Amino acid sequence: MKSSQQPDVDSVVANARGARHETASDAGASDAHEQRCEGLARASGLVNASARPGPTSSLGLAPTPLRSRAFGFAVQALCGLLLLLTACSSGKQASPAPLAPTDQKLDATDSNTQVEALVSHILGSAGQAGLGLLPAPQRWRIAFASDLNERYGNTCYEAHTFDAMDAIRRGEPALVVFAGDMIAGQKRDLDYRAMWDAFISDILGFFQGLHVAQCAGNHDASGYPRYEQERAIYLDVWSHLPRPSQTLFDSLAPTASRYREDLALLDEEHYPLRYTMRVGPAMLIFLDATHRDALDTAQLDWLEAQLTTPIASELGYIIVVGHLPLYPLTQGRERDYLLGQDSTRERVERLFFEHDVDLYVSGHHHGYYDAYSPRMPTRLIGLGCLGGGPRALLESERLEDPGSARHRMVLWVELEASCRLGAGPVPPTSCGVRASFQALAGPSFEQADRIAPDTLPLFIGEPPLLLLRADLFADG
């Protein structure tokens, strides 16, 4: 039975479906109020199943880098060669470059052409044993979005946020993932129930009949003790919403999800703060990562336990999702990342390397960057924000640069399995998996606004926090 304080999900969404555009009753009404009214009016049509458009065409996703231990060493070799190239371009006598990262800072004037030639050479020598796929592989598309929140306490979402939700819905994902900061909390004396009501009606209302997963952000459920009350509200809200293996709001209009048998919760003991699920051929691990010290011994032990389960070795792709990134990405948040402590960084890098973690997706930094660290063969994607406050990437751009528009985006990850999967938590056999990625920006959040990889900086940061742009290592 629902808590008396819990938002009535069905009635909230039903009200959103019947909402009308309202006119402010006084001249002092805020722009945010008008945006909310506009959003509710638009959502009222979009949660109506009869108004849902038909299937869309392929997103034309770009191929993923190869998944192998040899690739990890190739990335390390690139780091050394980049450092050697820097020394040569400055006319200095250089000793042979090491394969491991050093503390030398890279020169941002390095030629992209020269670097790409080095990457081609490294990948060629490391070998490219690709995955053989069946003629008609099974496909699952996962949509990621993050940081929808506006100013503290706001119950409104911007028009472009609704455009992004609409584009995600029309893309018919197997799963929608929110990587945190769905509301604008982390401050005392705010109406958290009202903010969650707005999120349920205005945002989740787009995804009736679809599967939605989430991880907590610092503005949703900060792990710091002084935010204990709002963290309790987060637990209450999500304990009453359908789990990711279930579809949303079926009581309004029952639907038959074609992905229902492909999704299963594997570990939900600590749901909704941290949990593990299967989506087709992939394992998704959601961390409770709302502040820089979140990866304590207990959570790292839990993470290691997830990665050492039999199903982790059976499934062909592993994705970890956390609100904070592993390494810093944007200006002004140089200290807000998870691997600031040497002991934590060494353990996580070892776990990700030994257990072949393929992808880590994060939010919080409000700037899109797709990269690899020379220290492990895991793709690292930091999502842009759909709410307020896009940020400039480290040492590479100014916020007013035109490229900053790309930081309002959604990410699509498409998985293709090389074998047929059965239903239930554990597939009957190991599968080779190929992943493709597409970052789509506003205003359309469609293929026309695809973010070209070469618009991102070649690298950001410096060792041991150096990140190199991911497309340099892509297969094709």
mmCIF file of C-alpha atoms in Angstrom, residues 11-367:
data_model
loop_
_atom_site.group_PDB
_atom_site.id
_atom_site.type_symbol
_atom_site.label_atom_id
_atom_site.label_comp_id
_atom_site.label_asym_id
_atom_site.label_seq_id
_atom_site.Cartn_x
_atom_site.Cartn_y
_atom_site.Cartn_z
ATOM 1 C CA SER A 11 -3.492 10.674 -10.278
ATOM 2 C CA VAL A 12 -0.443 12.879 -10.848
ATOM 3 C CA VAL A 13 0.048 11.537 -14.358
ATOM 4 C CA ALA A 14 -3.670 11.619 -15.100
ATOM 5 C CA ASN A 15 -3.712 15.292 -14.132
ATOM 6 C CA ALA A 16 -0.755 15.932 -16.420
ATOM 7 C CA ARG A 17 -2.595 14.285 -19.310
ATOM 8 C CA GLY A 18 -5.509 16.658 -18.889
ATOM 9 C CA ALA A 19 -3.483 19.801 -18.200
ATOM 10 C CA ARG A 20 -4.133 22.987 -20.130
ATOM 11 C CA HIS A 21 -1.828 25.849 -20.887
ATOM 12 C CA GLU A 22 -2.429 28.428 -18.169
ATOM 13 C CA THR A 23 -1.949 32.168 -18.295
ATOM 14 C CA ALA A 24 -0.217 33.846 -15.353
ATOM 15 C CA SER A 25 -2.716 35.725 -13.217
ATOM 16 C CA ASP A 26 -0.370 38.571 -12.471
ATOM 17 C CA ALA A 27 2.404 40.426 -14.273
ATOM 18 C CA GLY A 28 4.986 39.148 -11.793
ATOM 19 C CA ALA A 29 4.530 35.464 -12.726
ATOM 20 C CA SER A 30 7.879 33.823 -13.459
ATOM 21 C CA ASP A 31 9.154 32.529 -16.782
ATOM 22 C CA ALA A 32 9.620 29.182 -15.061
ATOM 23 C CA HIS A 33 5.874 29.025 -14.371
ATOM 24 C CA GLU A 34 5.139 29.613 -18.047
ATOM 25 C CA GLN A 35 7.651 26.928 -19.018
ATOM 26 C CA ARG A 36 5.974 24.486 -16.621
ATOM 27 C CA CYS A 37 2.551 25.240 -18.023
ATOM 28 C CA GLU A 38 3.818 24.807 -21.558
ATOM 29 C CA GLY A 39 5.498 21.555 -20.583
ATOM 30 C CA LEU A 40 2.372 20.187 -18.929
ATOM 31 C CA ALA A 41 0.269 21.035 -21.956
ATOM 32 C CA ARG A 42 2.715 19.270 -24.249
ATOM 33 C CA ALA A 43 3.065 16.294 -21.907
ATOM 34 C CA SER A 44 -0.688 15.885 -21.788
ATOM 35 C CA GLY A 45 -0.677 14.837 -25.422
ATOM 36 C CA LEU A 46 2.542 12.869 -25.280
ATOM 37 C CA VAL A 47 1.456 10.483 -22.528
ATOM 38 C CA ASN A 48 -1.615 9.650 -24.569
ATOM 39 C CA ALA A 49 -0.847 6.317 -26.190
ATOM 40 C CA SER A 50 -3.020 7.121 -29.199
ATOM 41 C CA ALA A 51 -0.827 10.133 -29.999
ATOM 42 C CA ARG A 52 2.376 8.121 -29.998
ATOM 43 C CA PRO A 53 4.089 8.142 -33.416
ATOM 44 C CA GLY A 54 5.239 5.017 -35.168
ATOM 45 C CA PRO A 55 8.754 3.545 -35.136
ATOM 46 C CA THR A 56 11.536 5.845 -36.198
ATOM 47 C CA SER A 57 14.348 5.128 -38.593
ATOM 48 C CA SER A 58 17.763 3.927 -37.491
ATOM 49 C CA LEU A 59 19.882 6.393 -35.573
ATOM 50 C CA GLY A 60 22.924 5.564 -37.688
ATOM 51 C CA LEU A 61 25.102 4.887 -34.664
ATOM 52 C CA ALA A 62 28.871 4.971 -34.866
ATOM 53 C CA PRO A 63 30.743 1.718 -34.121
ATOM 54 C CA THR A 64 32.358 1.094 -30.750
ATOM 55 C CA PRO A 65 36.048 0.593 -30.020
ATOM 56 C CA LEU A 66 37.206 -3.001 -29.746
ATOM 57 C CA ARG A 67 36.935 -4.649 -26.368
ATOM 58 C CA SER A 68 40.151 -6.423 -25.389
ATOM 59 C CA ARG A 69 43.013 -6.300 -22.933
ATOM 60 C CA ALA A 70 45.362 -5.531 -25.807
ATOM 61 C CA PHE A 71 43.414 -2.325 -26.314
ATOM 62 C CA GLY A 72 44.239 -1.210 -22.787
ATOM 63 C CA PHE A 73 47.929 -1.498 -23.506
ATOM 64 C CA ALA A 74 47.402 0.281 -26.832
ATOM 65 C CA VAL A 75 45.903 3.274 -25.019
ATOM 66 C CA GLN A 76 48.871 3.339 -22.649
ATOM 67 C CA ALA A 77 51.215 3.224 -25.622
ATOM 68 C CA LEU A 78 49.389 6.153 -27.230
ATOM 69 C CA CYS A 79 49.868 8.205 -24.076
ATOM 70 C CA GLY A 80 53.601 7.576 -24.228
ATOM 71 C CA LEU A 81 53.778 8.382 -27.936
ATOM 72 C CA LEU A 82 51.810 11.581 -27.444
ATOM 73 C CA LEU A 83 54.314 12.684 -24.846
ATOM 74 C CA LEU A 84 57.168 11.815 -27.203
ATOM 75 C CA LEU A 85 55.502 13.794 -30.009
ATOM 76 C CA THR A 86 55.215 16.796 -27.689
ATOM 77 C CA ALA A 87 58.924 16.688 -26.929
ATOM 78 C CA CYS A 88 59.873 16.309 -30.611
ATOM 79 C CA SER A 89 57.656 19.187 -31.731
ATOM 80 C CA SER A 90 59.412 21.494 -29.260
ATOM 81 C CA GLY A 91 62.841 20.589 -30.655
ATOM 82 C CA LYS A 92 64.064 18.934 -27.454
ATOM 83 C CA GLN A 93 66.062 15.725 -27.246
ATOM 84 C CA ALA A 94 63.672 13.094 -25.897
ATOM 85 C CA SER A 95 64.277 9.731 -24.289
ATOM 86 C CA PRO A 96 62.056 6.780 -25.310
ATOM 87 C CA ALA A 97 58.519 7.394 -24.085
ATOM 88 C CA PRO A 98 57.192 5.056 -21.373
ATOM 89 C CA LEU A 99 54.040 3.035 -21.899
ATOM 90 C CA ALA A 100 52.602 4.103 -18.546
ATOM 91 C CA PRO A 101 51.314 7.632 -17.890
ATOM 92 C CA THR A 102 53.792 10.225 -16.645
ATOM 93 C CA ASP A 103 53.371 13.596 -14.985
ATOM 94 C CA GLN A 104 54.399 15.508 -18.114
ATOM 95 C CA LYS A 105 51.663 17.801 -19.437
ATOM 96 C CA LEU A 106 50.557 17.500 -23.059
ATOM 97 C CA ASP A 107 50.765 20.374 -25.523
ATOM 98 C CA ALA A 108 47.325 21.280 -26.835
ATOM 99 C CA THR A 109 48.886 22.308 -30.165
ATOM 100 C CA ASP A 110 49.532 18.683 -31.189
ATOM 101 C CA SER A 111 48.295 17.954 -34.696
ATOM 102 C CA ASN A 112 45.128 15.841 -34.821
ATOM 103 C CA THR A 113 46.372 14.244 -38.045
ATOM 104 C CA GLN A 114 49.625 13.170 -36.434
ATOM 105 C CA VAL A 115 47.842 11.787 -33.400
ATOM 106 C CA GLU A 116 45.322 9.859 -35.483
ATOM 107 C CA ALA A 117 48.173 8.337 -37.504
ATOM 108 C CA LEU A 118 49.767 7.177 -34.277
ATOM 109 C CA VAL A 119 46.487 5.663 -33.111
ATOM 110 C CA SER A 120 46.114 3.789 -36.404
ATOM 111 C CA HIS A 121 49.620 2.424 -36.042
ATOM 112 C CA ILE A 122 49.080 1.364 -32.419
ATOM 113 C CA LEU A 123 45.775 -0.351 -33.096
ATOM 114 C CA GLY A 124 47.259 -2.088 -36.105
ATOM 115 C CA SER A 125 50.080 -3.530 -34.038
ATOM 116 C CA ALA A 126 47.763 -4.458 -31.171
ATOM 117 C CA GLY A 127 45.473 -6.460 -33.488
ATOM 118 C CA GLN A 128 41.810 -5.966 -34.318
ATOM 119 C CA ALA A 129 40.011 -9.235 -33.654
ATOM 120 C CA GLY A 130 36.442 -8.051 -34.255
ATOM 121 C CA LEU A 131 33.265 -9.838 -33.173
ATOM 122 C CA GLY A 132 31.462 -11.903 -35.788
ATOM 123 C CA LEU A 133 27.763 -11.064 -35.680
ATOM 124 C CA LEU A 134 24.798 -13.042 -36.907
ATOM 125 C CA PRO A 135 23.069 -11.720 -40.053
ATOM 126 C CA ALA A 136 20.129 -10.508 -37.958
ATOM 127 C CA PRO A 137 21.454 -9.714 -34.476
ATOM 128 C CA GLN A 138 19.231 -8.727 -31.595
ATOM 129 C CA ARG A 139 19.386 -5.040 -30.727
ATOM 130 C CA TRP A 140 18.696 -3.049 -27.575
ATOM 131 C CA ARG A 141 18.876 0.742 -27.416
ATOM 132 C CA ILE A 142 19.425 2.506 -24.095
ATOM 133 C CA ALA A 143 18.875 6.262 -23.757
ATOM 134 C CA PHE A 144 20.808 8.219 -21.123
ATOM 135 C CA ALA A 145 19.979 11.701 -19.828
ATOM 136 C CA SER A 146 21.181 13.624 -16.802
ATOM 137 C CA ASP A 147 20.923 16.784 -14.719
ATOM 138 C CA LEU A 148 17.436 17.984 -15.570
ATOM 139 C CA ASN A 149 17.283 20.285 -12.542
ATOM 140 C CA GLU A 150 17.023 24.068 -12.629
ATOM 141 C CA ARG A 151 17.497 26.454 -9.688
ATOM 142 C CA TYR A 152 16.880 25.237 -6.123
ATOM 143 C CA GLY A 153 13.310 24.220 -5.421
ATOM 144 C CA ASN A 154 12.118 24.674 -8.986
ATOM 145 C CA THR A 155 9.227 22.480 -10.109
ATOM 146 C CA CYS A 156 9.581 23.534 -13.746
ATOM 147 C CA TYR A 157 11.559 22.097 -16.630
ATOM 148 C CA GLU A 158 12.801 23.956 -19.682
ATOM 149 C CA ALA A 159 11.197 23.553 -23.099
ATOM 150 C CA HIS A 160 14.326 21.868 -24.501
ATOM 151 C CA THR A 161 14.074 19.263 -21.721
ATOM 152 C CA PHE A 162 10.631 18.288 -22.995
ATOM 153 C CA ASP A 163 12.011 18.186 -26.542
ATOM 154 C CA ALA A 164 14.678 15.748 -25.361
ATOM 155 C CA MET A 165 12.131 13.551 -23.546
ATOM 156 C CA ASP A 166 9.930 13.500 -26.639
ATOM 157 C CA ALA A 167 12.866 12.496 -28.842
ATOM 158 C CA ILE A 168 13.791 9.702 -26.425
ATOM 159 C CA ARG A 169 10.230 8.395 -26.355
ATOM 160 C CA ARG A 170 9.998 8.357 -30.136
ATOM 161 C CA GLY A 171 13.275 6.444 -30.308
ATOM 162 C CA GLU A 172 11.549 3.476 -28.589
ATOM 163 C CA PRO A 173 14.357 2.593 -26.172
ATOM 164 C CA ALA A 174 14.567 -0.692 -24.329
ATOM 165 C CA LEU A 175 15.496 1.362 -21.262
ATOM 166 C CA VAL A 176 15.631 5.050 -20.307
ATOM 167 C CA VAL A 177 18.343 5.892 -17.752
ATOM 168 C CA PHE A 178 18.482 9.082 -15.701
ATOM 169 C CA ALA A 179 22.007 9.557 -14.353
ATOM 170 C CA GLY A 180 20.934 11.752 -11.444
ATOM 171 C CA ASP A 181 19.782 15.265 -10.543
ATOM 172 C CA MET A 182 16.204 14.802 -11.629
ATOM 173 C CA ILE A 183 15.022 17.473 -9.171
ATOM 174 C CA ALA A 184 16.554 20.660 -7.734
ATOM 175 C CA GLY A 185 17.222 19.752 -4.115
ATOM 176 C CA GLN A 186 20.233 19.712 -1.769
ATOM 177 C CA LYS A 187 18.989 22.636 0.282
ATOM 178 C CA ARG A 188 16.886 22.957 3.425
ATOM 179 C CA ASP A 189 13.259 24.064 3.519
ATOM 180 C CA LEU A 190 12.418 23.051 -0.052
ATOM 181 C CA ASP A 191 9.210 21.285 -1.062
ATOM 182 C CA TYR A 192 10.671 17.959 -2.131
ATOM 183 C CA ARG A 193 7.279 16.314 -2.549
ATOM 184 C CA ALA A 194 6.227 19.004 -5.012
ATOM 185 C CA MET A 195 9.452 18.607 -6.979
ATOM 186 C CA TRP A 196 9.016 14.843 -7.221
ATOM 187 C CA ASP A 197 5.353 15.303 -8.207
ATOM 188 C CA ALA A 198 6.533 17.539 -11.053
ATOM 189 C CA PHE A 199 9.166 15.021 -12.158
ATOM 190 C CA ILE A 200 6.667 12.159 -12.159
ATOM 191 C CA SER A 201 4.028 14.044 -14.142
ATOM 192 C CA ASP A 202 6.152 16.203 -16.434
ATOM 193 C CA ILE A 203 9.053 13.835 -17.159
ATOM 194 C CA LEU A 204 8.041 10.269 -16.376
ATOM 195 C CA GLY A 205 4.691 11.007 -18.015
ATOM 196 C CA PHE A 206 6.483 10.779 -21.374
ATOM 197 C CA PHE A 207 7.418 7.152 -20.784
ATOM 198 C CA GLN A 208 4.165 5.343 -20.086
ATOM 199 C CA GLY A 209 4.642 1.703 -21.055
ATOM 200 C CA LEU A 210 8.457 2.004 -21.138
ATOM 201 C CA HIS A 211 11.195 0.920 -18.742
ATOM 202 C CA VAL A 212 13.014 3.573 -16.702
ATOM 203 C CA ALA A 213 16.059 3.263 -14.427
ATOM 204 C CA GLN A 214 17.867 5.908 -12.381
ATOM 205 C CA CYS A 215 20.736 6.617 -10.072
ATOM 206 C CA ALA A 216 20.662 9.217 -7.334
ATOM 207 C CA GLY A 217 22.262 12.610 -7.879
ATOM 208 C CA ASN A 218 23.479 15.061 -5.272
ATOM 209 C CA HIS A 219 20.361 17.222 -5.820
ATOM 210 C CA ASP A 220 18.089 14.163 -5.430
ATOM 211 C CA ALA A 221 19.508 12.280 -2.461
ATOM 212 C CA SER A 222 22.903 13.504 -1.342
ATOM 213 C CA GLY A 223 24.760 10.998 0.814
ATOM 214 C CA TYR A 224 26.064 13.663 3.174
ATOM 215 C CA PRO A 225 24.441 13.360 6.655
ATOM 216 C CA ARG A 226 22.886 16.828 6.629
ATOM 217 C CA TYR A 227 20.662 15.787 3.692
ATOM 218 C CA GLU A 228 19.326 12.672 5.386
ATOM 219 C CA GLN A 229 15.700 13.805 5.217
ATOM 220 C CA GLU A 230 15.626 14.451 1.479
ATOM 221 C CA ARG A 231 17.459 11.172 0.921
ATOM 222 C CA ALA A 232 14.658 9.429 2.825
ATOM 223 C CA ILE A 233 12.097 11.098 0.543
ATOM 224 C CA TYR A 234 14.016 9.827 -2.502
ATOM 225 C CA LEU A 235 13.876 6.292 -1.099
ATOM 226 C CA ASP A 236 10.160 6.615 -0.449
ATOM 227 C CA VAL A 237 9.341 7.998 -3.899
ATOM 228 C CA TRP A 238 11.257 5.388 -5.865
ATOM 229 C CA SER A 239 10.112 2.505 -3.681
ATOM 230 C CA HIS A 240 6.567 3.271 -4.843
ATOM 231 C CA LEU A 241 7.391 3.662 -8.534
ATOM 232 C CA PRO A 242 7.715 0.632 -10.821
ATOM 233 C CA ARG A 243 11.114 -1.053 -10.788
ATOM 234 C CA PRO A 244 13.184 -0.816 -13.998
ATOM 235 C CA SER A 245 12.163 -4.341 -14.984
ATOM 236 C CA GLN A 246 8.530 -3.170 -14.980
ATOM 237 C CA THR A 247 6.878 -0.673 -17.296
ATOM 238 C CA LEU A 248 5.604 2.703 -16.117
ATOM 239 C CA PHE A 249 1.960 3.545 -15.440
ATOM 240 C CA ASP A 250 0.372 0.420 -16.904
ATOM 241 C CA SER A 251 -2.688 1.096 -14.760
ATOM 242 C CA LEU A 252 -3.462 4.075 -17.007
ATOM 243 C CA ALA A 253 -3.287 2.109 -20.227
ATOM 244 C CA PRO A 254 -1.923 -1.436 -20.046
ATOM 245 C CA THR A 255 0.853 -2.043 -22.554
ATOM 246 C CA ALA A 256 2.850 -5.069 -23.610
ATOM 247 C CA SER A 257 6.520 -4.109 -23.623
ATOM 248 C CA ARG A 258 8.482 -6.025 -26.241
ATOM 249 C CA TYR A 259 11.529 -5.745 -23.962
ATOM 250 C CA ARG A 260 9.854 -7.020 -20.790
ATOM 251 C CA GLU A 261 11.502 -10.450 -20.986
ATOM 252 C CA ASP A 262 14.903 -8.888 -21.718
ATOM 253 C CA LEU A 263 15.078 -6.889 -18.480
ATOM 254 C CA ALA A 264 15.599 -8.339 -15.021
ATOM 255 C CA LEU A 265 16.824 -7.018 -11.691
ATOM 256 C CA LEU A 266 19.789 -9.074 -10.500
ATOM 257 C CA ASP A 267 20.514 -7.399 -7.146
ATOM 258 C CA GLU A 268 17.962 -5.051 -5.589
ATOM 259 C CA GLU A 269 18.840 -5.348 -1.911
ATOM 260 C CA HIS A 270 19.886 -1.680 -1.762
ATOM 261 C CA TYR A 271 17.451 -0.374 -4.399
ATOM 262 C CA PRO A 272 16.988 2.446 -5.349
ATOM 263 C CA LEU A 273 20.424 3.656 -4.241
ATOM 264 C CA ARG A 274 22.547 0.926 -5.785
ATOM 265 C CA TYR A 275 21.431 -2.095 -7.768
ATOM 266 C CA THR A 276 22.211 -4.324 -10.733
ATOM 267 C CA MET A 277 20.068 -5.325 -13.691
ATOM 268 C CA ARG A 278 20.249 -7.098 -17.029
ATOM 269 C CA VAL A 279 19.234 -5.465 -20.301
ATOM 270 C CA GLY A 280 19.501 -7.996 -23.110
ATOM 271 C CA PRO A 281 23.163 -9.041 -23.298
ATOM 272 C CA ALA A 282 24.383 -6.352 -20.878
ATOM 273 C CA MET A 283 24.776 -5.991 -17.142
ATOM 274 C CA LEU A 284 24.068 -2.501 -15.754
ATOM 275 C CA ILE A 285 25.437 -1.631 -12.320
ATOM 276 C CA PHE A 286 24.059 1.529 -10.695
ATOM 277 C CA LEU A 287 26.214 3.153 -8.011
ATOM 278 C CA ASP A 288 25.247 5.395 -5.129
ATOM 279 C CA ALA A 289 27.671 8.130 -6.178
ATOM 280 C CA THR A 290 26.342 11.485 -4.997
ATOM 281 C CA HIS A 291 29.593 12.919 -3.578
ATOM 282 C CA ARG A 292 33.339 12.527 -3.995
ATOM 283 C CA ASP A 293 33.753 10.140 -1.038
ATOM 284 C CA ALA A 294 30.831 7.893 -2.008
ATOM 285 C CA LEU A 295 32.945 4.886 -3.000
ATOM 286 C CA ASP A 296 33.672 3.684 0.514
ATOM 287 C CA THR A 297 34.839 0.178 1.365
ATOM 288 C CA ALA A 298 31.290 -1.166 1.673
ATOM 289 C CA GLN A 299 30.241 0.026 -1.775
ATOM 290 C CA LEU A 300 33.499 -1.062 -3.411
ATOM 291 C CA ASP A 301 33.096 -4.516 -1.871
ATOM 292 C CA TRP A 302 29.559 -4.623 -3.248
ATOM 293 C CA LEU A 303 30.780 -3.519 -6.687
ATOM 294 C CA GLU A 304 33.436 -6.213 -6.706
ATOM 295 C CA ALA A 305 30.821 -8.792 -5.713
ATOM 296 C CA GLN A 306 28.641 -7.746 -8.678
ATOM 297 C CA LEU A 307 31.548 -7.995 -11.094
ATOM 298 C CA THR A 308 32.499 -11.479 -9.870
ATOM 299 C CA THR A 309 29.033 -13.046 -10.163
ATOM 300 C CA PRO A 310 28.669 -15.835 -12.737
ATOM 301 C CA ILE A 311 26.261 -13.759 -14.831
ATOM 302 C CA ALA A 312 28.839 -10.973 -15.137
ATOM 303 C CA SER A 313 31.114 -13.368 -17.014
ATOM 304 C CA GLU A 314 28.208 -14.780 -19.029
ATOM 305 C CA LEU A 315 26.921 -11.444 -20.292
ATOM 306 C CA GLY A 316 28.831 -9.794 -23.097
ATOM 307 C CA TYR A 317 28.833 -6.153 -21.977
ATOM 308 C CA ILE A 318 29.129 -4.363 -18.625
ATOM 309 C CA ILE A 319 27.948 -0.790 -17.999
ATOM 310 C CA VAL A 320 28.431 1.051 -14.711
ATOM 311 C CA VAL A 321 26.381 4.194 -14.045
ATOM 312 C CA GLY A 322 27.128 6.766 -11.343
ATOM 313 C CA HIS A 323 26.240 10.421 -10.918
ATOM 314 C CA LEU A 324 29.769 11.685 -10.343
ATOM 315 C CA PRO A 325 32.443 10.925 -12.963
ATOM 316 C CA LEU A 326 35.510 8.866 -12.153
ATOM 317 C CA TYR A 327 37.825 11.665 -13.322
ATOM 318 C CA PRO A 328 37.282 15.451 -13.557
ATOM 319 C CA LEU A 329 35.785 16.790 -16.785
ATOM 320 C CA THR A 330 34.722 20.431 -16.472
ATOM 321 C CA GLN A 331 35.881 23.754 -15.163
ATOM 322 C CA GLY A 332 34.679 24.629 -11.697
ATOM 323 C CA ARG A 333 34.244 20.978 -10.699
ATOM 324 C CA GLU A 334 37.857 19.874 -10.736
ATOM 325 C CA ARG A 335 37.504 18.312 -7.278
ATOM 326 C CA ASP A 336 34.075 16.694 -7.741
ATOM 327 C CA TYR A 337 35.013 13.228 -8.957
ATOM 328 C CA LEU A 338 35.099 9.756 -7.441
ATOM 329 C CA LEU A 339 38.726 8.692 -7.787
ATOM 330 C CA GLY A 340 40.402 11.501 -5.867
ATOM 331 C CA GLN A 341 41.939 9.161 -3.310
ATOM 332 C CA ASP A 342 44.868 7.103 -4.581
ATOM 333 C CA SER A 343 43.648 3.927 -2.875
ATOM 334 C CA THR A 344 40.150 4.288 -4.351
ATOM 335 C CA ARG A 345 41.496 5.053 -7.819
ATOM 336 C CA GLU A 346 43.832 2.058 -7.782
ATOM 337 C CA ARG A 347 41.107 -0.329 -6.660
ATOM 338 C CA VAL A 348 38.487 0.877 -9.147
ATOM 339 C CA GLU A 349 40.943 0.902 -12.047
ATOM 340 C CA ARG A 350 42.028 -2.618 -11.132
ATOM 341 C CA LEU A 351 38.418 -3.853 -10.866
ATOM 342 C CA PHE A 352 37.404 -2.290 -14.178
ATOM 343 C CA PHE A 353 40.495 -3.698 -15.897
ATOM 344 C CA GLU A 354 40.328 -7.225 -14.477
ATOM 345 C CA HIS A 355 36.586 -7.615 -15.067
ATOM 346 C CA ASP A 356 36.457 -5.958 -18.488
ATOM 347 C CA VAL A 357 34.033 -3.180 -17.616
ATOM 348 C CA ASP A 358 33.111 -1.705 -20.982
ATOM 349 C CA LEU A 359 31.466 1.622 -20.171
ATOM 350 C CA TYR A 360 31.079 4.096 -17.319
ATOM 351 C CA VAL A 361 28.371 6.768 -17.733
ATOM 352 C CA SER A 362 28.122 9.774 -15.418
ATOM 353 C CA GLY A 363 26.458 13.144 -15.005
ATOM 354 C CA HIS A 364 27.080 16.001 -12.552
ATOM 355 C CA HIS A 365 29.759 17.888 -14.509
ATOM 356 C CA HIS A 366 27.280 19.365 -17.039
ATOM 357 C CA GLY A 367 29.693 18.893 -19.940
#
